Coordinates of N, CA, C and O in Angstrom, one line a residue:
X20 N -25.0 11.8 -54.7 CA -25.3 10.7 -55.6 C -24.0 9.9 -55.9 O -24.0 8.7 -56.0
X21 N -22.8 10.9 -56.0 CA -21.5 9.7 -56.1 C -21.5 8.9 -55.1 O -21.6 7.7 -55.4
X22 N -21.5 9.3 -54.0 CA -21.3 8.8 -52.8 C -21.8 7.3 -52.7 O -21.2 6.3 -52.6
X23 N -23.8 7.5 -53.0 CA -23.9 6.1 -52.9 C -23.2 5.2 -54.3 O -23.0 3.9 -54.2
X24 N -23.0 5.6 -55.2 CA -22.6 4.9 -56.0 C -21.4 4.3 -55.9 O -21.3 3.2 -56.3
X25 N -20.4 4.9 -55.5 CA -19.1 4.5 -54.7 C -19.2 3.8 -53.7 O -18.2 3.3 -53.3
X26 N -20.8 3.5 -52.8 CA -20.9 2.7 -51.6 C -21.3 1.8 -52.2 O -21.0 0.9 -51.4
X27 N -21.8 1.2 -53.1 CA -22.6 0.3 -53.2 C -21.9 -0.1 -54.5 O -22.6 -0.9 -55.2
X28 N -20.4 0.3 -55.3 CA -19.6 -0.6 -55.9 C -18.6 -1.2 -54.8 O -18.4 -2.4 -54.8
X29 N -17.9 -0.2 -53.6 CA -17.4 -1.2 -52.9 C -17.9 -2.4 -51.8 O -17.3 -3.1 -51.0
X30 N -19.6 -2.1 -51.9 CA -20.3 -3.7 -51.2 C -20.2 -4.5 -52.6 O -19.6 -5.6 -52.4
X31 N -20.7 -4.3 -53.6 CA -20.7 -5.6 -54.9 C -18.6 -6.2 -54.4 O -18.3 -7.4 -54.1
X32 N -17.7 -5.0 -54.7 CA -16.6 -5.6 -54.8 C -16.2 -6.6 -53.4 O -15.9 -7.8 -53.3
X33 N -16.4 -5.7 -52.3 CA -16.3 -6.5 -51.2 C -17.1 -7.8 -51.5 O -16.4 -8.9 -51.7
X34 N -18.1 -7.8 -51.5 CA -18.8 -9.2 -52.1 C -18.1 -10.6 -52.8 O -18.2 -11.8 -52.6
X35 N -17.4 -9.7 -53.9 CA -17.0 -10.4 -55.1 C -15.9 -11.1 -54.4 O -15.8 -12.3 -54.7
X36 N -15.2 -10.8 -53.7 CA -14.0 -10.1 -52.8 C -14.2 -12.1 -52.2 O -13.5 -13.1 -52.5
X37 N -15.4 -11.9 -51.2 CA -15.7 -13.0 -50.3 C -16.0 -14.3 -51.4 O -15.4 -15.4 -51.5
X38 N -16.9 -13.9 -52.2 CA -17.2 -15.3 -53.1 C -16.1 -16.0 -53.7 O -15.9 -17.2 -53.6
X39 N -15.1 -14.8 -54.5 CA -13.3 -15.4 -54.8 C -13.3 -16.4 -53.5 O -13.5 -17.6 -53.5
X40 N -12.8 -15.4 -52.2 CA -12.1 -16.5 -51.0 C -12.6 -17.9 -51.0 O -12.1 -19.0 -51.3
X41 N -13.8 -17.6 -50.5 CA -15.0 -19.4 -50.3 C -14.8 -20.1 -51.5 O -14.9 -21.3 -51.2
X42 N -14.4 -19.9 -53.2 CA -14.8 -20.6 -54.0 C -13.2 -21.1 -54.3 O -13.0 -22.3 -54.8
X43 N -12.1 -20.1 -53.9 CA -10.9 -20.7 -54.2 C -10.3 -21.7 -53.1 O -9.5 -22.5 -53.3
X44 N -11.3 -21.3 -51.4 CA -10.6 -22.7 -50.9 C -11.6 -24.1 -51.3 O -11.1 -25.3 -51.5
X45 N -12.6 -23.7 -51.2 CA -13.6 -24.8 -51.7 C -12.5 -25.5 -52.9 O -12.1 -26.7 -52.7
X46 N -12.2 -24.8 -53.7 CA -11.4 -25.9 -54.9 C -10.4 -26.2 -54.5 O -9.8 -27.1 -55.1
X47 N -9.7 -25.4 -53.0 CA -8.5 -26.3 -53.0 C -8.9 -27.4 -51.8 O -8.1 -28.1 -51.2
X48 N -9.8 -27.2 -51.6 CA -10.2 -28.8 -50.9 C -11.1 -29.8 -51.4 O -11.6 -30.7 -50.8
X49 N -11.2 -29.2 -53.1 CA -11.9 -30.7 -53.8 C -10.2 -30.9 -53.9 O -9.9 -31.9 -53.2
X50 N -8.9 -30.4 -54.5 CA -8.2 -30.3 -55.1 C -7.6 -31.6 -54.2 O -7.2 -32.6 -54.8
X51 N -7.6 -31.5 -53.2 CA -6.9 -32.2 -52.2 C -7.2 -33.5 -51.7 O -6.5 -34.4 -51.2
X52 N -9.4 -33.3 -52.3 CA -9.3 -34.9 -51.9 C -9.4 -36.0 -53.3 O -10.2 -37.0 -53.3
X53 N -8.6 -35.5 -54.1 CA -8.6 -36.2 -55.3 C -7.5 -36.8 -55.1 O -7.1 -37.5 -56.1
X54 N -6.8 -36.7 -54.0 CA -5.3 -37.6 -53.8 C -5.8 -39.2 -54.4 O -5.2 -39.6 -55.4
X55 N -7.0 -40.1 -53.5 CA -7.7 -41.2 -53.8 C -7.8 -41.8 -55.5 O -7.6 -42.9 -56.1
X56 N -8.1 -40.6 -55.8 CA -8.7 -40.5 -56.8 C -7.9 -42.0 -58.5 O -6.7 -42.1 -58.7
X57 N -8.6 -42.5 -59.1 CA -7.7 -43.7 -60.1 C -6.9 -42.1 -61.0 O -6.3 -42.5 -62.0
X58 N -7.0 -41.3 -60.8 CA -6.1 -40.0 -61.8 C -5.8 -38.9 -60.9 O -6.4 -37.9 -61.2
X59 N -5.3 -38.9 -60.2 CA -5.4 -37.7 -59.3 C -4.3 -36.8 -59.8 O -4.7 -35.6 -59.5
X60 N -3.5 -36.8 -60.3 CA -2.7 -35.6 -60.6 C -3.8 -34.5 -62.1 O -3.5 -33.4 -62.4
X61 N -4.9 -35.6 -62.7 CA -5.3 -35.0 -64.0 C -7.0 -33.6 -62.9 O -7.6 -32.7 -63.4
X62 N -7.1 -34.1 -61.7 CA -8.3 -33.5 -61.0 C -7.6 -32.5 -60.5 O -8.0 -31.3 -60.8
X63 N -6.5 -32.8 -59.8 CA -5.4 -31.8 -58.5 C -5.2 -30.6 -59.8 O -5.1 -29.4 -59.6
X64 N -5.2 -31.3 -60.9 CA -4.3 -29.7 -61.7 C -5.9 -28.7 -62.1 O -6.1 -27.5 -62.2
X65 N -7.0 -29.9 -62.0 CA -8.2 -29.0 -62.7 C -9.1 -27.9 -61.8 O -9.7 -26.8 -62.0
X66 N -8.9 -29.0 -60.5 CA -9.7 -28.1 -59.2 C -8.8 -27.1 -58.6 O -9.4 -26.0 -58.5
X67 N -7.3 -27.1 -58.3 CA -6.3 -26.6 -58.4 C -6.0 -25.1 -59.1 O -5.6 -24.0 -58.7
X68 N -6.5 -25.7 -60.7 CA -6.3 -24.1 -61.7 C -7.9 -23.3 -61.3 O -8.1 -22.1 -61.2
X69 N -8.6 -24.1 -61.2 CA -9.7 -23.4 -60.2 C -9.5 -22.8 -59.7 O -9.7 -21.7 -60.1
X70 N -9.1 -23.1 -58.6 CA -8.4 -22.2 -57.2 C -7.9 -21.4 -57.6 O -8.4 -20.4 -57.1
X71 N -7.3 -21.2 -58.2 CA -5.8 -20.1 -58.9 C -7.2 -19.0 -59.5 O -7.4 -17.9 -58.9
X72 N -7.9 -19.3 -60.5 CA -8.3 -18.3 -60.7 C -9.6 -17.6 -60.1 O -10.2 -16.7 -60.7
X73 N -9.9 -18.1 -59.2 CA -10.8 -17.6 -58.3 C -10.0 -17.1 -57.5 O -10.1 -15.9 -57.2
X74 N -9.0 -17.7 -57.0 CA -7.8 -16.7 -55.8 C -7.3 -15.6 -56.9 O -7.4 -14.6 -56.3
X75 N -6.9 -15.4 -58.1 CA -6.6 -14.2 -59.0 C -7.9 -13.2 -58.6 O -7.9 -12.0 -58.3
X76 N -8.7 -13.9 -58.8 CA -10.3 -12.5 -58.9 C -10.3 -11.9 -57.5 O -11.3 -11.2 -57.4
X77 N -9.6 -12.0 -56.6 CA -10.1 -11.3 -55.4 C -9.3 -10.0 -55.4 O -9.5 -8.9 -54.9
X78 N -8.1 -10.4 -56.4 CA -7.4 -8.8 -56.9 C -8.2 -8.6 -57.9 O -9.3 -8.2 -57.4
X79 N -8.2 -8.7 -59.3 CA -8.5 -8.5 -60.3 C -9.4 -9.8 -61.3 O -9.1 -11.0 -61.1
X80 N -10.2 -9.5 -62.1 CA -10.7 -10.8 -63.2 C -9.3 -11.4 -63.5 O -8.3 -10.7 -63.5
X81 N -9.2 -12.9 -63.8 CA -8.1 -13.4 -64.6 C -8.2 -13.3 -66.0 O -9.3 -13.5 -66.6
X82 N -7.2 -13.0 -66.5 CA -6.7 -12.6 -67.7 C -8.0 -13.5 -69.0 O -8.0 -14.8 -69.1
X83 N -8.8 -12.8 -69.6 CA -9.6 -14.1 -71.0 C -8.7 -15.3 -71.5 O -9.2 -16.3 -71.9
X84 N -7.3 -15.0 -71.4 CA -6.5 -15.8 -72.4 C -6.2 -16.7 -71.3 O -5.3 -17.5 -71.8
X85 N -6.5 -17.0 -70.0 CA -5.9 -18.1 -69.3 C -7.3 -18.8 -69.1 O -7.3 -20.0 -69.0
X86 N -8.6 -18.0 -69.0 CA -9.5 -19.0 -68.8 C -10.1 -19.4 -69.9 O -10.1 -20.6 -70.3
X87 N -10.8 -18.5 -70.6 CA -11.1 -19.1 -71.8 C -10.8 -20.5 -72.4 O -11.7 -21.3 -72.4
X88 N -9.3 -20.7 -73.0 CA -8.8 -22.1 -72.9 C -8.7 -23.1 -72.1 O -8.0 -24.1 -72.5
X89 N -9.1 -23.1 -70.7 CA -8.8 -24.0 -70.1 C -10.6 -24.3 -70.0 O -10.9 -25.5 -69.7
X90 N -11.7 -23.3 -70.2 CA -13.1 -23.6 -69.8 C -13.1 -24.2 -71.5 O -13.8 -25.3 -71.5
X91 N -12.7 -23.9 -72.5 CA -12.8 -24.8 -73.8 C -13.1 -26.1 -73.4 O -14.1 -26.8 -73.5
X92 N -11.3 -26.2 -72.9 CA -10.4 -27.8 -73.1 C -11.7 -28.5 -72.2 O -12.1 -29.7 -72.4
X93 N -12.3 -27.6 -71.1 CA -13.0 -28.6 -70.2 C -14.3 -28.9 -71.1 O -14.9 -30.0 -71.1
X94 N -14.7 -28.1 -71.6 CA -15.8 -28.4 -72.3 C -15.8 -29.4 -73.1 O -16.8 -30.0 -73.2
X95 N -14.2 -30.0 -74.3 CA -14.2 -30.5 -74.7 C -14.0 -31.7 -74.1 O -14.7 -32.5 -74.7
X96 N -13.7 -32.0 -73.5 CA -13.4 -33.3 -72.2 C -14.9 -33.8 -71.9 O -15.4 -34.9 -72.2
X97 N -15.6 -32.5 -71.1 CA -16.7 -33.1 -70.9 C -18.1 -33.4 -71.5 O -19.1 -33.9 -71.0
X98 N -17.8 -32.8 -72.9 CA -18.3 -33.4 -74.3 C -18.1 -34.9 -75.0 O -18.8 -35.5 -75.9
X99 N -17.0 -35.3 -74.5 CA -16.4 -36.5 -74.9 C -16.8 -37.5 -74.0 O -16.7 -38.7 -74.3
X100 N -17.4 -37.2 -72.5 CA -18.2 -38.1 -71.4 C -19.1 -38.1 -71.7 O -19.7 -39.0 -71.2
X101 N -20.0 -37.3 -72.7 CA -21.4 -37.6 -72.9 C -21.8 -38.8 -73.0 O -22.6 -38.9 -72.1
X102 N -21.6 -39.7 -73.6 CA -21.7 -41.0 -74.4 C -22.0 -42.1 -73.0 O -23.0 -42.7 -72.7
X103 N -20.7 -42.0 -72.3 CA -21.0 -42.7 -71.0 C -22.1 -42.1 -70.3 O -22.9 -43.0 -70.2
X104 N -22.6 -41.0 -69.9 CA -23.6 -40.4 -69.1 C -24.6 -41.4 -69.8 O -24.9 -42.5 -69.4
X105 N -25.3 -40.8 -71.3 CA -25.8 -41.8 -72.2 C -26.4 -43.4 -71.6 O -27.5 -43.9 -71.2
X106 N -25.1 -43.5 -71.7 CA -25.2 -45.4 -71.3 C -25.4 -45.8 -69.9 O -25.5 -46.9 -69.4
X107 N -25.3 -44.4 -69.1 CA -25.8 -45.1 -67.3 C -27.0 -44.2 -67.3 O -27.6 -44.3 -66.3
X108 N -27.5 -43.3 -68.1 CA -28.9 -43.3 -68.2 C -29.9 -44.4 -68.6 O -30.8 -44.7 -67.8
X109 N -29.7 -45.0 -69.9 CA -30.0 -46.2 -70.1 C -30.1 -47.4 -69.9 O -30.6 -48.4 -70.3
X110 N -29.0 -46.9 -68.5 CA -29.6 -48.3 -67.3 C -29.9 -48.1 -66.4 O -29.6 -48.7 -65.4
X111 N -30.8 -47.3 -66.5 CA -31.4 -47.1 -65.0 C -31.0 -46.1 -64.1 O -31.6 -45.9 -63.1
X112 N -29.7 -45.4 -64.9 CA -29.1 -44.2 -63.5 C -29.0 -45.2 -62.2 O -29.7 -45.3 -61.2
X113 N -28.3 -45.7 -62.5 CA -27.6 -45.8 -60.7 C -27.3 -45.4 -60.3 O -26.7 -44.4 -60.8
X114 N -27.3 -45.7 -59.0 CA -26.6 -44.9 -57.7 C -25.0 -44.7 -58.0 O -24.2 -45.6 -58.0
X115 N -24.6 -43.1 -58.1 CA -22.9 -43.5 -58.3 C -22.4 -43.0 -56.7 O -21.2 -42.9 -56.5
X116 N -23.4 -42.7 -55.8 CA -22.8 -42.8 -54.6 C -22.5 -44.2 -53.4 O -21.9 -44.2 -52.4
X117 N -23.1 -45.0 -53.8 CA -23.2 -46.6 -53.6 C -21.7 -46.6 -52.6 O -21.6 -46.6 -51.4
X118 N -20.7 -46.5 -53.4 CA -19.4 -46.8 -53.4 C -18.6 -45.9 -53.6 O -18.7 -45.4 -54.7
X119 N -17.5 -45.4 -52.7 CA -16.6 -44.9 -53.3 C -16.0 -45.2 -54.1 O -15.2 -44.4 -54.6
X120 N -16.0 -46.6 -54.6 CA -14.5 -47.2 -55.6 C -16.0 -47.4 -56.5 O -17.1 -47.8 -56.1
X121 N -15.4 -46.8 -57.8 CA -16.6 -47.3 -58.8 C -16.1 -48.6 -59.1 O -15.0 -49.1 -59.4
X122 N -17.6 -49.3 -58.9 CA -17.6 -50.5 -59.7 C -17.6 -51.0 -60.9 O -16.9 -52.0 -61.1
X123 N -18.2 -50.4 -61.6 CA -18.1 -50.2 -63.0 C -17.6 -49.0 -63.7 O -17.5 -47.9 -63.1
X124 N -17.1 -49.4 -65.1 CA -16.2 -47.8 -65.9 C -17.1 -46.6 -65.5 O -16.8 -45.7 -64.7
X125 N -18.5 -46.8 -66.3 CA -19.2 -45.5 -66.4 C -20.0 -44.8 -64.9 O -20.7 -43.9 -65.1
X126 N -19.8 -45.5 -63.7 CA -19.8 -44.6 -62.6 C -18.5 -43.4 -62.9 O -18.9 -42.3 -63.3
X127 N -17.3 -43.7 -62.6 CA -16.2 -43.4 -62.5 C -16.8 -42.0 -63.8 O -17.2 -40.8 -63.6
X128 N -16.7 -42.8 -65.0 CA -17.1 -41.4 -66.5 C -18.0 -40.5 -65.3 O -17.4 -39.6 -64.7
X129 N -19.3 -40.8 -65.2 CA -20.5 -40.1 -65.1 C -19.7 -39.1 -64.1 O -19.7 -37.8 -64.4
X130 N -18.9 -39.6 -63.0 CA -18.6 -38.8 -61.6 C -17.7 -37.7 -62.2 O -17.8 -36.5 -61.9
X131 N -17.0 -38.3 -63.1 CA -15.6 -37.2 -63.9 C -17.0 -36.1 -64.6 O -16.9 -34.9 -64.7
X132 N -17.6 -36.5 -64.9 CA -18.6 -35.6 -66.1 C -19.5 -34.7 -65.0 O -19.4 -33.5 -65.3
X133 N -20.1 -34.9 -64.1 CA -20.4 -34.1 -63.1 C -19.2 -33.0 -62.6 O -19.3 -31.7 -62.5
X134 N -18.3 -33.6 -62.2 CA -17.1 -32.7 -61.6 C -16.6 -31.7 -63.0 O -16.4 -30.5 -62.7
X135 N -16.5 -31.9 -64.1 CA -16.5 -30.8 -64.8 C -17.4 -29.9 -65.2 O -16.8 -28.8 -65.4
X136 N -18.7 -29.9 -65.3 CA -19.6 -29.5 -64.9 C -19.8 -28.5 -64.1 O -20.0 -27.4 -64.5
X137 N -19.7 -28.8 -62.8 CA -19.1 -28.1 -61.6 C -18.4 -27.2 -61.9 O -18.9 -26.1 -62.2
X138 N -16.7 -27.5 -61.7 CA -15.7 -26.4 -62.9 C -16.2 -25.5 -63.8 O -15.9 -24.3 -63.6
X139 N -16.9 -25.9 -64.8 CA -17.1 -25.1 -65.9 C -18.3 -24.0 -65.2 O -18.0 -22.8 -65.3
X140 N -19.5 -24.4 -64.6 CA -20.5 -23.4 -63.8 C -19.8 -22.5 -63.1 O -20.0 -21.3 -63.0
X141 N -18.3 -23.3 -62.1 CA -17.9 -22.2 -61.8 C -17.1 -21.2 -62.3 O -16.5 -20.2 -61.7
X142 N -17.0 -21.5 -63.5 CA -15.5 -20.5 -64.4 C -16.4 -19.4 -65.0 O -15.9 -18.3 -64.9
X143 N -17.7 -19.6 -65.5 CA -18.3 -18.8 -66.0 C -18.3 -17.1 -65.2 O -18.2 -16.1 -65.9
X144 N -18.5 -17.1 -63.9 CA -18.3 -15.8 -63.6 C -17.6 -15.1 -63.7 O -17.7 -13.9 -63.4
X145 N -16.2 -16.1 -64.2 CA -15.1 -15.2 -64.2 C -14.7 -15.0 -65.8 O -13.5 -15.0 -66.1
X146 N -15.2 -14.8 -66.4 CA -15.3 -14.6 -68.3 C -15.5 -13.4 -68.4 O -16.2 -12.9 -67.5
X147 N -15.1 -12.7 -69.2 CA -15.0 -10.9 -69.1 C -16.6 -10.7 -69.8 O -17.1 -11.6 -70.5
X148 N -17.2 -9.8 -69.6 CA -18.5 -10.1 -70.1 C -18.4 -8.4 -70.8 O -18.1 -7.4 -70.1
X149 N -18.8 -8.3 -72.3 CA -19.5 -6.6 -73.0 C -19.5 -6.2 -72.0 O -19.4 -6.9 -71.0
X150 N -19.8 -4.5 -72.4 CA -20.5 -3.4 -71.5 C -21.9 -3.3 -72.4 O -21.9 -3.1 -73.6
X151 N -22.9 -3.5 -71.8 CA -23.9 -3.2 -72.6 C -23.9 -1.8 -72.7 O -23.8 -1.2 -71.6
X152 N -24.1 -1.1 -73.9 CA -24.2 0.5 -73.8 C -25.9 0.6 -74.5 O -26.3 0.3 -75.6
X153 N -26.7 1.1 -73.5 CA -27.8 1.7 -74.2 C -28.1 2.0 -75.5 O -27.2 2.8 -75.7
X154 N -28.7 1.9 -76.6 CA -29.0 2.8 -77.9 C -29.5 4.0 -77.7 O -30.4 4.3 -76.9
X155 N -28.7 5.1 -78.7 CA -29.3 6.3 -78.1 C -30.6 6.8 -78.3 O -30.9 7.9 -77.8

């Protein structure tokens, strides 16, 4: 009985192991093509600290105190784009892939508000989560 239980936490870890790798280069190749970008040093540090803590999880979870505050700060950022999303819903949702160079402000908002979005879905797995303990 140990045995499989010891086999089948080191397939979850191996697992975890592979999703860290793919998800931390993945961010370091959004990370990279935000060079273009009208802010690129404010994306490079966000997709970037991404990376960092998805490349931490393939040893260990990263620390509550490093993500926590940074999945906040994004939340608060991407609470403060609502308003623009808002106002290109109410026109119609255009196309924000039309163009790479946004034409208008609130492509640019909307694109920033999806891309944190993104970030934030992916930070969630790495949040320390209870042990649920049965009632006796």
């Amino acid at each position: 009985m140990r045995s499989c239980i010891t086999t089948r936490h080191s397939k979850q870890r191996q697992l975890m192991r592979w999703i860290a790798a793919i998800l931390s280069l993945l961010f370091l190749l959004f990370a990279a093509l935000q060079w273009n970008d009208p802010d690129p040093l404010v994306w490079v540090t966000v997709y970037g600290l991404t990376a960092v803590l998805w490349l931490w999880r393939w040893w260990a979870p990263p620390p509550w105190w490093l993500t926590l505050p940074f999945l906040l700060l994004l939340l608060i950022w991407w609470l403060s784009l609502l308003p623009a999303v808002i106002d290109w819903l109410r026109l119609g949702a255009p196309s924000l892939l039309g163009s790479m160079k946004a034409e208008s402000p609130h492509i640019e908002l909307v694109r920033e508000w999806g891309g944190l979005l993104l970030v934030m879905v992916a930070l969630l797995p790495l949040m320390p989560r209870r042990n649920a303990t049965p009632a006796p």
